[in-house]
CSV table of C-alpha atoms in Angstrom, one decimal:
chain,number,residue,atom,x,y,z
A,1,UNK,CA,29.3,-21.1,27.6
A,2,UNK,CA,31.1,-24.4,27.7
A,3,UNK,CA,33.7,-22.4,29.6
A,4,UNK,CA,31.0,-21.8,32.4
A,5,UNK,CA,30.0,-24.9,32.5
A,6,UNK,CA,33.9,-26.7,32.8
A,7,UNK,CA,34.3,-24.2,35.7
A,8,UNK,CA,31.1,-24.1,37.7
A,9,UNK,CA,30.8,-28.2,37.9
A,10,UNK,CA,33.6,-29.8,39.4
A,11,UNK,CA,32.6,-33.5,38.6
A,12,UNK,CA,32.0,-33.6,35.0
A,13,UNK,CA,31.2,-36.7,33.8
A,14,UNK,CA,29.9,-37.6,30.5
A,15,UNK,CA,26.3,-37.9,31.2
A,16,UNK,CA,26.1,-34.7,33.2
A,17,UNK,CA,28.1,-32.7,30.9
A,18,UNK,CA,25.3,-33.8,27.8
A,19,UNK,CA,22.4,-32.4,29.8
A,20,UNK,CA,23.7,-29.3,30.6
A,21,UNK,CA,25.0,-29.0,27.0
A,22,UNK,CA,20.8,-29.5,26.1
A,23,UNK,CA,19.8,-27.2,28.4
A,24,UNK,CA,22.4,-24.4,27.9
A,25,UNK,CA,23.7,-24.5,24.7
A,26,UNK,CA,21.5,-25.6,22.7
A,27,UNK,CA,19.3,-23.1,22.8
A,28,UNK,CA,21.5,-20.4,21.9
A,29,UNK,CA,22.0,-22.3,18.7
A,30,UNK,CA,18.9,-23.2,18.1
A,31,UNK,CA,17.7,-19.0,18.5
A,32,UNK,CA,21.0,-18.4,16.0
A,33,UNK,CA,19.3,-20.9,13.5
A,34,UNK,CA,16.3,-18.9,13.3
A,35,UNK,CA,16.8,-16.4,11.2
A,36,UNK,CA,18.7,-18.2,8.1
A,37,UNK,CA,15.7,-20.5,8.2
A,38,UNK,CA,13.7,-17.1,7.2
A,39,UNK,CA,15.6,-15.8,4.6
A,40,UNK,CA,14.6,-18.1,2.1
A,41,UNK,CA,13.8,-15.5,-0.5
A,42,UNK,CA,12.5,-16.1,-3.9
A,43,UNK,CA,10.5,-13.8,-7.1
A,44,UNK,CA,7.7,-15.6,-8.3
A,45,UNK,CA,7.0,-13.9,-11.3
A,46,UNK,CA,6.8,-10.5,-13.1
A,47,UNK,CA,3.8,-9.0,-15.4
A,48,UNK,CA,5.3,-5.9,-17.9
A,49,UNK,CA,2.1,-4.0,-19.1
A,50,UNK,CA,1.9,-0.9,-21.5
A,51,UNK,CA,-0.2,1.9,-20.8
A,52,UNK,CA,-3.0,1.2,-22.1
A,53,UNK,CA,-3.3,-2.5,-20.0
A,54,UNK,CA,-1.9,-4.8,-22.8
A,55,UNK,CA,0.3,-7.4,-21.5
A,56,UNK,CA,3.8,-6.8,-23.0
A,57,UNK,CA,5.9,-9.3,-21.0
A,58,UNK,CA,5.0,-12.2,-18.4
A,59,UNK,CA,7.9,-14.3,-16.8
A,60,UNK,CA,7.8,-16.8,-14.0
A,61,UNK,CA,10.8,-18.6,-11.9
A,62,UNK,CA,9.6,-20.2,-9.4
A,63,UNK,CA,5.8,-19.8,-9.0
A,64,UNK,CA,4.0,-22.9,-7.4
A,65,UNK,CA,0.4,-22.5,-8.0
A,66,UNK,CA,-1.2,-21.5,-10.9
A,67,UNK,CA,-4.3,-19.1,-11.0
A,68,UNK,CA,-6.5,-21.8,-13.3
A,69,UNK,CA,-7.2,-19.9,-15.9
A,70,UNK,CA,-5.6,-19.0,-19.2
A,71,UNK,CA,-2.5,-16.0,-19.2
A,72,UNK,CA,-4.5,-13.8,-21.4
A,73,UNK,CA,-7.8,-14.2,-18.8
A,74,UNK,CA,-5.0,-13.6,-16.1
A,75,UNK,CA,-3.5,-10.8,-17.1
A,76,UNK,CA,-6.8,-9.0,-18.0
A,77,UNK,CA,-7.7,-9.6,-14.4
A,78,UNK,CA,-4.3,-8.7,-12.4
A,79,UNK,CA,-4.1,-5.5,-14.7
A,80,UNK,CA,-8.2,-4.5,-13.8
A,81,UNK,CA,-7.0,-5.2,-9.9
A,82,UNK,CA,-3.7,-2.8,-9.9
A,83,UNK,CA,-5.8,-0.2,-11.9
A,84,UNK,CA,-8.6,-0.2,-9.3
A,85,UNK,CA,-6.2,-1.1,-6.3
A,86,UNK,CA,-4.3,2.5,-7.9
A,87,UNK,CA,-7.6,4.7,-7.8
A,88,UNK,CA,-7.7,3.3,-4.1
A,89,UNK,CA,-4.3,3.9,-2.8
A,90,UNK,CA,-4.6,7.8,-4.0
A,91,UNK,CA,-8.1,8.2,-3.0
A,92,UNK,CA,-7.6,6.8,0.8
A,93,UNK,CA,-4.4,8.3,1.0
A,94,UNK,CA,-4.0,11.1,3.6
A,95,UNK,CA,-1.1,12.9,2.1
A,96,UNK,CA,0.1,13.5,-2.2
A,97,UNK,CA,1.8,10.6,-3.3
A,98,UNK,CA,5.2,11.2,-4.8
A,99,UNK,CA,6.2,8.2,-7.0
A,100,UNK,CA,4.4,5.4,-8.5
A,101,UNK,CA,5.8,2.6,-6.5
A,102,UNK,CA,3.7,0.7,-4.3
A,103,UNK,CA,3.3,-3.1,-2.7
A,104,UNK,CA,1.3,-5.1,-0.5
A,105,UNK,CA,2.1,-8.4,1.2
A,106,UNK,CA,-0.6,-11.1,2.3
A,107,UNK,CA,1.0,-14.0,4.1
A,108,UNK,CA,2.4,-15.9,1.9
A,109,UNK,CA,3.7,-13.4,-0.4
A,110,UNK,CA,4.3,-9.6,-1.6
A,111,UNK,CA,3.4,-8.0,-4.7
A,112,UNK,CA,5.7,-4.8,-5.9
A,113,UNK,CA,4.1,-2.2,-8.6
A,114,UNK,CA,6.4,0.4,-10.0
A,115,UNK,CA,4.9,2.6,-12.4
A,116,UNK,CA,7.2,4.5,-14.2
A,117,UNK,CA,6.3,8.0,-15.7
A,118,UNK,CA,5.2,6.4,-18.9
A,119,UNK,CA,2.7,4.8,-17.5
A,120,UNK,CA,4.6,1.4,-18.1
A,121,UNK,CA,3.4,-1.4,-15.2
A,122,UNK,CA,6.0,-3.4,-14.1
A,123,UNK,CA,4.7,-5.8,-11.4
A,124,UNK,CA,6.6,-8.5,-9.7
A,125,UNK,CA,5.8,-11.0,-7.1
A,126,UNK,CA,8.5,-11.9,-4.5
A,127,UNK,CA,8.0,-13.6,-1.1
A,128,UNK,CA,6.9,-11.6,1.9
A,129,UNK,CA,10.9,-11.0,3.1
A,130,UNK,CA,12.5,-9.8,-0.3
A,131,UNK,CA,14.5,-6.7,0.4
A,132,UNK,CA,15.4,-4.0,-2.6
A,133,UNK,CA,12.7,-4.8,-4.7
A,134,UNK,CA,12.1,-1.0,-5.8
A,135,UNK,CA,15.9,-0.9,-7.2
A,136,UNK,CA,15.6,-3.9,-9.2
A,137,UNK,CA,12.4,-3.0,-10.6
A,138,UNK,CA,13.3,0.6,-11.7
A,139,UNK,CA,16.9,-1.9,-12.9
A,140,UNK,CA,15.1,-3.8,-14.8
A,141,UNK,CA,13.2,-0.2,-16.5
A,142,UNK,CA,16.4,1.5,-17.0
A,143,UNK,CA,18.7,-1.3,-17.8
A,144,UNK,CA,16.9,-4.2,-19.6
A,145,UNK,CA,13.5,-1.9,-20.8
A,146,UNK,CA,15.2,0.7,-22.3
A,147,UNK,CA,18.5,-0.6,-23.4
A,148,UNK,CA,16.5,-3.8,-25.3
A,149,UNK,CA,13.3,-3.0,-26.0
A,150,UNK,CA,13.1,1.3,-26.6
A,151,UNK,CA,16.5,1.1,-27.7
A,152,UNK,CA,15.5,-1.9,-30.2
A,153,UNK,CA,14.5,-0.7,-33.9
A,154,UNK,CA,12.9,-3.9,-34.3
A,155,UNK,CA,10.7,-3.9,-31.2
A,156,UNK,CA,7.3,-2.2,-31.1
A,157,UNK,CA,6.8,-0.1,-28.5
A,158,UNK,CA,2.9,-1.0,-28.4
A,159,UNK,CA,3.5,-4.6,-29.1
A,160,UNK,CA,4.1,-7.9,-26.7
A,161,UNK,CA,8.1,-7.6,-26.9
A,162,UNK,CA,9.2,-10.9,-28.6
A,163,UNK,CA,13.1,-10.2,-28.4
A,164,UNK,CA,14.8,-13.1,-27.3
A,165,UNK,CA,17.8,-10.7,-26.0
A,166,UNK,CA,15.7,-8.9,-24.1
A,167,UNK,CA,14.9,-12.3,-22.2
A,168,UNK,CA,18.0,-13.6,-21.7
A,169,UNK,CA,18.8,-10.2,-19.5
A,170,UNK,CA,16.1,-9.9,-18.1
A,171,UNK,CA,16.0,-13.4,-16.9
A,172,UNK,CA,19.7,-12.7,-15.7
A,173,UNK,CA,19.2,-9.7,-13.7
A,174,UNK,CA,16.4,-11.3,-11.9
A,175,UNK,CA,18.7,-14.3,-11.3
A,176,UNK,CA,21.7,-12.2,-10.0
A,177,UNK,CA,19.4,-9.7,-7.3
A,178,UNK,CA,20.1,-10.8,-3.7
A,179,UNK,CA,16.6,-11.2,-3.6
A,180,UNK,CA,16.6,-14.0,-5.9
A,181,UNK,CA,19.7,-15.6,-5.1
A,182,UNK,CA,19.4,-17.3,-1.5
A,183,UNK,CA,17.2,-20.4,-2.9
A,184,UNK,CA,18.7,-22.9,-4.9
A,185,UNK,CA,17.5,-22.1,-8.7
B,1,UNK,CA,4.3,8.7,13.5
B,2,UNK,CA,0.8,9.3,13.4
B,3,UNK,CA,-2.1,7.0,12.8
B,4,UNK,CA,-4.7,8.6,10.4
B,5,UNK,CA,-7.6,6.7,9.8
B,6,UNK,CA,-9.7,3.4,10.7
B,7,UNK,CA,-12.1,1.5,8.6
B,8,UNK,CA,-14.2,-1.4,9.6
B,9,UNK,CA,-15.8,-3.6,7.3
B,10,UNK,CA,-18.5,-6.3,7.2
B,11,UNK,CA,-18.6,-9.0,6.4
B,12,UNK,CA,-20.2,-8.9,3.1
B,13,UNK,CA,-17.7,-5.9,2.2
B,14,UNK,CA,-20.2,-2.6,3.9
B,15,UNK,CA,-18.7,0.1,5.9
B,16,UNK,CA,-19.6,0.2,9.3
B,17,UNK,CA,-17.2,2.1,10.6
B,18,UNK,CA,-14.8,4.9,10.2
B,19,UNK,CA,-12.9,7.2,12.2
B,20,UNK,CA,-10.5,9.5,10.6
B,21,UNK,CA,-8.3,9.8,13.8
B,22,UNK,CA,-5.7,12.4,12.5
B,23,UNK,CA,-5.5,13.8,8.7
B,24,UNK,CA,-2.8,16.2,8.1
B,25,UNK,CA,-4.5,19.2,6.3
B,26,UNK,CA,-2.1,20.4,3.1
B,27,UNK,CA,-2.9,23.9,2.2
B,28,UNK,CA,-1.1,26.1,-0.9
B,29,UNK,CA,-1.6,29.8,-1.3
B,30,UNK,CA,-0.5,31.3,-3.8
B,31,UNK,CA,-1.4,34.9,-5.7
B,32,UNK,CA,-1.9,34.6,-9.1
B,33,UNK,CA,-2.0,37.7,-12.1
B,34,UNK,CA,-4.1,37.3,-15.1
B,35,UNK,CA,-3.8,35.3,-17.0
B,36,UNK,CA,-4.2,32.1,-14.7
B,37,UNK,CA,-1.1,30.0,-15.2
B,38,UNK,CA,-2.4,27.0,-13.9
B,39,UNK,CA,-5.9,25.3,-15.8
B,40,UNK,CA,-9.1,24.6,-13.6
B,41,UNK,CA,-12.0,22.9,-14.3
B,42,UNK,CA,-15.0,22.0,-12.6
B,43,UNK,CA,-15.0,18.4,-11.1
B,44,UNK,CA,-18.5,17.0,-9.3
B,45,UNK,CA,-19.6,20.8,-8.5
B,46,UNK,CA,-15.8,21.4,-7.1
B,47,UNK,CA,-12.9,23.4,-9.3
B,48,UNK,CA,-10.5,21.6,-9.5
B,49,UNK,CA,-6.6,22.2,-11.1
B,50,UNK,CA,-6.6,19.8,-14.4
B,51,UNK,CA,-3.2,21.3,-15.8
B,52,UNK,CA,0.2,23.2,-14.7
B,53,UNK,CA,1.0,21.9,-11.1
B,54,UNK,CA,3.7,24.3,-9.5
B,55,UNK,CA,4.5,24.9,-5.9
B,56,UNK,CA,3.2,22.1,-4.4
B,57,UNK,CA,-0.3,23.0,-5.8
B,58,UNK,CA,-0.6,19.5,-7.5
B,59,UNK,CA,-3.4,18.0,-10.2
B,60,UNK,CA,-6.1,17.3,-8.3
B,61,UNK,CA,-6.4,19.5,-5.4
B,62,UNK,CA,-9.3,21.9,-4.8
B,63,UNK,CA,-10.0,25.9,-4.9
B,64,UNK,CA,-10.8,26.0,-1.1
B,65,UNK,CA,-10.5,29.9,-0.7
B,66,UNK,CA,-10.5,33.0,-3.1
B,67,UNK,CA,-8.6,36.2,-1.2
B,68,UNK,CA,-9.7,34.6,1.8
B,69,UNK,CA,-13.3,34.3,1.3
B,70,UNK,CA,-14.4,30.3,1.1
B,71,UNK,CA,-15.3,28.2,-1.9
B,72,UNK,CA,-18.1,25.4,-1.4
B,73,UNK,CA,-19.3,23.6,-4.7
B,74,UNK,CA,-17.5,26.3,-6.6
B,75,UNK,CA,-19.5,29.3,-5.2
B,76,UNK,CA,-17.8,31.9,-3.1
B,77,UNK,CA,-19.3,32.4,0.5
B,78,UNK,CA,-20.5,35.4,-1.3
B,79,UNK,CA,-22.5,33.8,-3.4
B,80,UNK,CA,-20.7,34.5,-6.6
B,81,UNK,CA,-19.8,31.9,-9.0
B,82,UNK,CA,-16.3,31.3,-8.3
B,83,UNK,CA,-15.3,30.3,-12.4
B,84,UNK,CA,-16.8,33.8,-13.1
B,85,UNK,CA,-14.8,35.4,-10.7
B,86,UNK,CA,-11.6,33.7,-11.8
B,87,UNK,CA,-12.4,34.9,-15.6
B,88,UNK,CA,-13.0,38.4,-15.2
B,89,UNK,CA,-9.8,40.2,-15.2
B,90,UNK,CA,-10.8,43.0,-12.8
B,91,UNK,CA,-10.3,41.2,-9.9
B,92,UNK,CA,-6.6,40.3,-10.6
B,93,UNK,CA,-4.0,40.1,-8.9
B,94,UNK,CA,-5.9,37.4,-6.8
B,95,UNK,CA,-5.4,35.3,-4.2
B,96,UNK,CA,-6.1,31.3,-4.4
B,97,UNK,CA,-5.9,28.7,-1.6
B,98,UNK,CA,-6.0,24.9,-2.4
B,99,UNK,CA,-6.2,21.9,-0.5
B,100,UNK,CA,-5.9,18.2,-1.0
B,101,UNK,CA,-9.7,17.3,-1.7
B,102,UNK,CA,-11.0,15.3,1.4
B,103,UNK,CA,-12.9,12.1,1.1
B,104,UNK,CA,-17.0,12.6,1.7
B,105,UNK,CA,-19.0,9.9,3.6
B,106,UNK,CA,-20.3,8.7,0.1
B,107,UNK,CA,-16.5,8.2,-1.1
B,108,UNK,CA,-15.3,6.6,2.1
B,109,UNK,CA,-18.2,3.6,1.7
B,110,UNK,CA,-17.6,3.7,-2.4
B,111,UNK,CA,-14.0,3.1,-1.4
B,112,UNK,CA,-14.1,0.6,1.8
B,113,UNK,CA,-16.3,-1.7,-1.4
B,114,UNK,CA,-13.4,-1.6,-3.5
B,115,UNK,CA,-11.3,-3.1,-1.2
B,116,UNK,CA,-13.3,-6.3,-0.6
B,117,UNK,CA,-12.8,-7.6,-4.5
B,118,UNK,CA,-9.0,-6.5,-4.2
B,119,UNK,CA,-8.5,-8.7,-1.2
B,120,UNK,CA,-9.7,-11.5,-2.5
B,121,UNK,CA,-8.1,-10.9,-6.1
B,122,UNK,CA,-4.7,-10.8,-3.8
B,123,UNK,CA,-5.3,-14.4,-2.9
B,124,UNK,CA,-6.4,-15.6,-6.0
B,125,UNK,CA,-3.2,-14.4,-8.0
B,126,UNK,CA,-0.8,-15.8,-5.4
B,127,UNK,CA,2.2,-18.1,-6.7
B,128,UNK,CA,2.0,-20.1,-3.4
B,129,UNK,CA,-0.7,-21.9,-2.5
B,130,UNK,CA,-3.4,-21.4,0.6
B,131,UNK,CA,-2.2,-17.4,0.7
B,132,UNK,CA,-4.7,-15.1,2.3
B,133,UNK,CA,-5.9,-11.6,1.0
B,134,UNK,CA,-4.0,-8.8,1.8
B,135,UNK,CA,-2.3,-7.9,5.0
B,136,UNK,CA,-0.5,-5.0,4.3
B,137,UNK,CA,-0.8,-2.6,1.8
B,138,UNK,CA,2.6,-0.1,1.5
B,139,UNK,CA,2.7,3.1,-0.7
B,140,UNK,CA,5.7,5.8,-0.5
B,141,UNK,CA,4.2,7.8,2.4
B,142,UNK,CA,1.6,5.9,4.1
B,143,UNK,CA,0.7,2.1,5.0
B,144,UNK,CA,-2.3,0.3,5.9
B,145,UNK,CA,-2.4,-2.5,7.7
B,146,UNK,CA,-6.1,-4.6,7.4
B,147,UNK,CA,-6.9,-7.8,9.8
B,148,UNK,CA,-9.1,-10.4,9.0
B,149,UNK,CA,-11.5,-12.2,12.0
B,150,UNK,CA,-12.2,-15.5,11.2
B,151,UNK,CA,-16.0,-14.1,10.9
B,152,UNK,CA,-14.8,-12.1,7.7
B,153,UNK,CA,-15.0,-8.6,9.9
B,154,UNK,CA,-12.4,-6.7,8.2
B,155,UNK,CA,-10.2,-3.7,10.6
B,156,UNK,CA,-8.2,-1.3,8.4
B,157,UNK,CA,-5.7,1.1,9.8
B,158,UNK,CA,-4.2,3.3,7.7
B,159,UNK,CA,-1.0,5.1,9.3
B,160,UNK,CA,2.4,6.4,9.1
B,161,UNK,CA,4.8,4.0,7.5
B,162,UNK,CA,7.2,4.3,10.5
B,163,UNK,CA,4.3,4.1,13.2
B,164,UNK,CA,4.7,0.9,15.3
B,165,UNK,CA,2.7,-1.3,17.4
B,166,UNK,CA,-0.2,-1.4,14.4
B,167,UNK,CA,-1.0,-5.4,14.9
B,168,UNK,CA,-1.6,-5.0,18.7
B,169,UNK,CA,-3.8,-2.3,17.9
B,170,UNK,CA,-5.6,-4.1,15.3
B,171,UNK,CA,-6.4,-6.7,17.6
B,172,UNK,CA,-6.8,-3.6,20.1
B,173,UNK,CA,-9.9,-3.0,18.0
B,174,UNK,CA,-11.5,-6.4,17.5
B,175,UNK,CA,-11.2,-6.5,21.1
B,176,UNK,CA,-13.2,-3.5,21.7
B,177,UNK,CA,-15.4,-3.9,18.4
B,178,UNK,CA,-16.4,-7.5,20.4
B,179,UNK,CA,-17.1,-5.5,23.7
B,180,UNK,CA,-18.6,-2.6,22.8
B,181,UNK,CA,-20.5,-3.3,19.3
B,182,UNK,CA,-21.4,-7.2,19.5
B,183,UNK,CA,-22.3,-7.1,23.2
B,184,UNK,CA,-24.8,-3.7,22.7
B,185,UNK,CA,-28.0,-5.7,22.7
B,186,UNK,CA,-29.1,-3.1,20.3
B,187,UNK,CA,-26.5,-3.2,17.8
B,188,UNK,CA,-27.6,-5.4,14.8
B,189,UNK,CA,-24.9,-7.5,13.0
B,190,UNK,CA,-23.6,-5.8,9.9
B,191,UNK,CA,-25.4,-2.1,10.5
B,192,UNK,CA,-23.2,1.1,11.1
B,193,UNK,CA,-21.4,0.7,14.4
B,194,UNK,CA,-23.1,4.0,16.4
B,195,UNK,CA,-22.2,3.6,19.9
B,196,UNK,CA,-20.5,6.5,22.3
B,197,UNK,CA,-19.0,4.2,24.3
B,198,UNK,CA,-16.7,2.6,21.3
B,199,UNK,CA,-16.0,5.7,20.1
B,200,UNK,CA,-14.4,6.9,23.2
B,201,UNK,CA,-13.0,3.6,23.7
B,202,UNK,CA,-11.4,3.8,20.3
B,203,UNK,CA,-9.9,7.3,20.3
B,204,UNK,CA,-8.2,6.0,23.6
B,205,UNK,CA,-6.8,3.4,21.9
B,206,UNK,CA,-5.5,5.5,19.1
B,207,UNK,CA,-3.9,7.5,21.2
B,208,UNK,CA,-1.9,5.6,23.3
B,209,UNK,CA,-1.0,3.2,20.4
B,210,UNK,CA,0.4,6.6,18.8
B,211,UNK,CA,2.6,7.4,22.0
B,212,UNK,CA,3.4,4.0,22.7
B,213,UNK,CA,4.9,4.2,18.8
B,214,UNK,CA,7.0,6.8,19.6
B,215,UNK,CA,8.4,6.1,22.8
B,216,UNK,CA,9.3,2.4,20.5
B,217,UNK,CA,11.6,4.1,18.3
């Protein structure tokens, strides 16, 4: 582009040579901007229920507004609105569903439920342009879940999992997902 | 790419209006010797399979058709009780057609009312502040895309995941739901939408937004 300009204008001075630079380049870098300014990504935080709706596991990074009422209230309610939003996706849905892995976004962010065949919830909150969220979630099943917790003679299965080790790497695999990295921690 | 169904909903959360657009029917025959390997039970006057899903007849799906002859409310066209049928060994081998069970009128309004408190649970639980309800709802093989007026009208589309062009249609809809619905002087706010005109408007609209989808991709 500079290239084009050196060679269509003969008499460059200074001042002319700024205004075309406004008008022709910087636009281009400006449109090339965009998209890094929309990859912020981030994962609020994650809810790990049982089967029968107790709350195992809550975590949160970077969540900036609080629902206003206490966890236990909270995750009563969250767990009541996945059961029922559930019952409603199979219901309305025209075809069979094959796996248990479903999301919605509003504006401002995206909700991700995987369900695996246990009946185990995990549901994490990410921002609206998080990619990959179904591999980390079934991740975080296979590798964290099962190697800490089911794997753990010490941890209940039916119980709120209190294993510090199973924190520490969970906490790190949410850390080191692409989706999680591009903000500053 | 195909666009299935359209819900509209009140204000106060009602159904006023749904058009199911294009619903893919699934149908599994199968013949069957005795003893039934698969486990039915009736289900709201309907037989349903409870137990032993096996090609592609899934929990959940209904006896539409015994050797051909049609099952309503789990009598055969006949008139003979279709459980009895099934039980008496005599008319083995047999031949049993299911289908996905399709949503009644009574289930479509049941289920347009649960959406209303999930949409505003979605904003309640976000981690951001000032987030509105939901936009877009994604499960493996379909999507369904919902706009909010600033009246509190709510337009559901449920379609393909891969179909394009859904928010233009959306506001396709408000468009025509303003022209054809609000400007009736004998529509009444918040009563079932029934007006000829936006229903052929609508199935136009439908229709090209499903072309205009593929000729995107």
């Amino acid at each position: 582009m500079t290239g084009l300009i050196r060679r269509t204008f003969v008499a460059l001075d200074e001042e002319i040579f700024k205004s075309l630079y406004v008008a022709l380049i910087r636009p281009h870098l400006e449109y090339a901007n965009q998209p890094r300014r929309h990859c912020e990504m981030t994962i609020y935080n994650l809810y790990l229920f049982d089967r029968d709706g107790q709350l195992l596991y809550y975590a949160e990074w970077t969540r900036k507004k609080q629902s206003g009422m206490t966890k236990d209230e909270e995750a009563k309610l969250m767990y009541g609105m996945i059961f029922s939003m559930k019952s409603f996706v199979t219901k309305v849905s025209p075809v069979d569903l094959r796996e248990g892995y479903m999301s919605y976004a509003t504006n401002k962010y995206c909700l991700n439920l995987y369900e695996t065949p246990s009946k185990l919830k995990f549901v994490l909150n990410t921002d609206t342009h998080a990619q990959g969220i179904k591999e980390l979630l079934h991740q975080l099943y296979t590798q964290v879940y099962v190697e800490y917790v089911v794997f753990n003679p010490l941890c209940s299965l039916n119980k709120p999992i209190e294993s510090e080790l199973f924190a520490t790497k969970l906490d790190e695999v949410v850390k080191q997902s692409p989706a999680y990295a591009s903000r500053p921690a | 790419m195909t666009i299935n169904s359209v819900y509209i909903l009140s204000k106060s959360g009602g159904l006023i209006y749904q058009h199911d657009h294009n619903i893919p029917t699934l149908e599994h025959e199968k013949t069957f010797s005795f003893p039934l390997e698969i486990k039915l039970e009736l289900q709201n006057r309907n037989v349903v399979v409870s137990y032993g899903q096996r090609d592609g007849i899934k929990v959940g799906h209904q006896l539409a058709a015994i050797n051909g002859v049609k099952v309503t409310t789990a009598q055969l066209e006949d008139g003979r009780d279709a459980m009895q049928v099934l039980a008496d060994e005599a008319n083995y081998p047999i031949n049993l057609k299911f289908t996905r069970p399709k949503l009644t009128t009574n289930e479509k309004i049941f289920q347009a009312s649960m959406f209303y408190p999930l949409y505003a649970l979605a904003s309640q639980f976000s981690p951001e502040p000032k987030s509105s309800g939901i936009e877009v709802l994604e499960a493996d093989n379909f999507r369904m895309n919902c706009l909010q007026t600033l009246t509190g009208v709510k337009f559901m589309v449920i379609s393909d995941p891969k179909q394009s062009g859904i928010d233009g249609l959306l506001h396709r809809i408000y468009e025509l739901y303003a022209d054809f619905a609000l400007k009736n002087p004998f529509y009444s706010l918040e009563m079932p939408i029934r007006c000829e005109l936006f229903d052929e408007h609508m199935k136009s609209a439908l229709e090209h937004s499903e072309k205009l989808g593929i000729s995107n991709v």
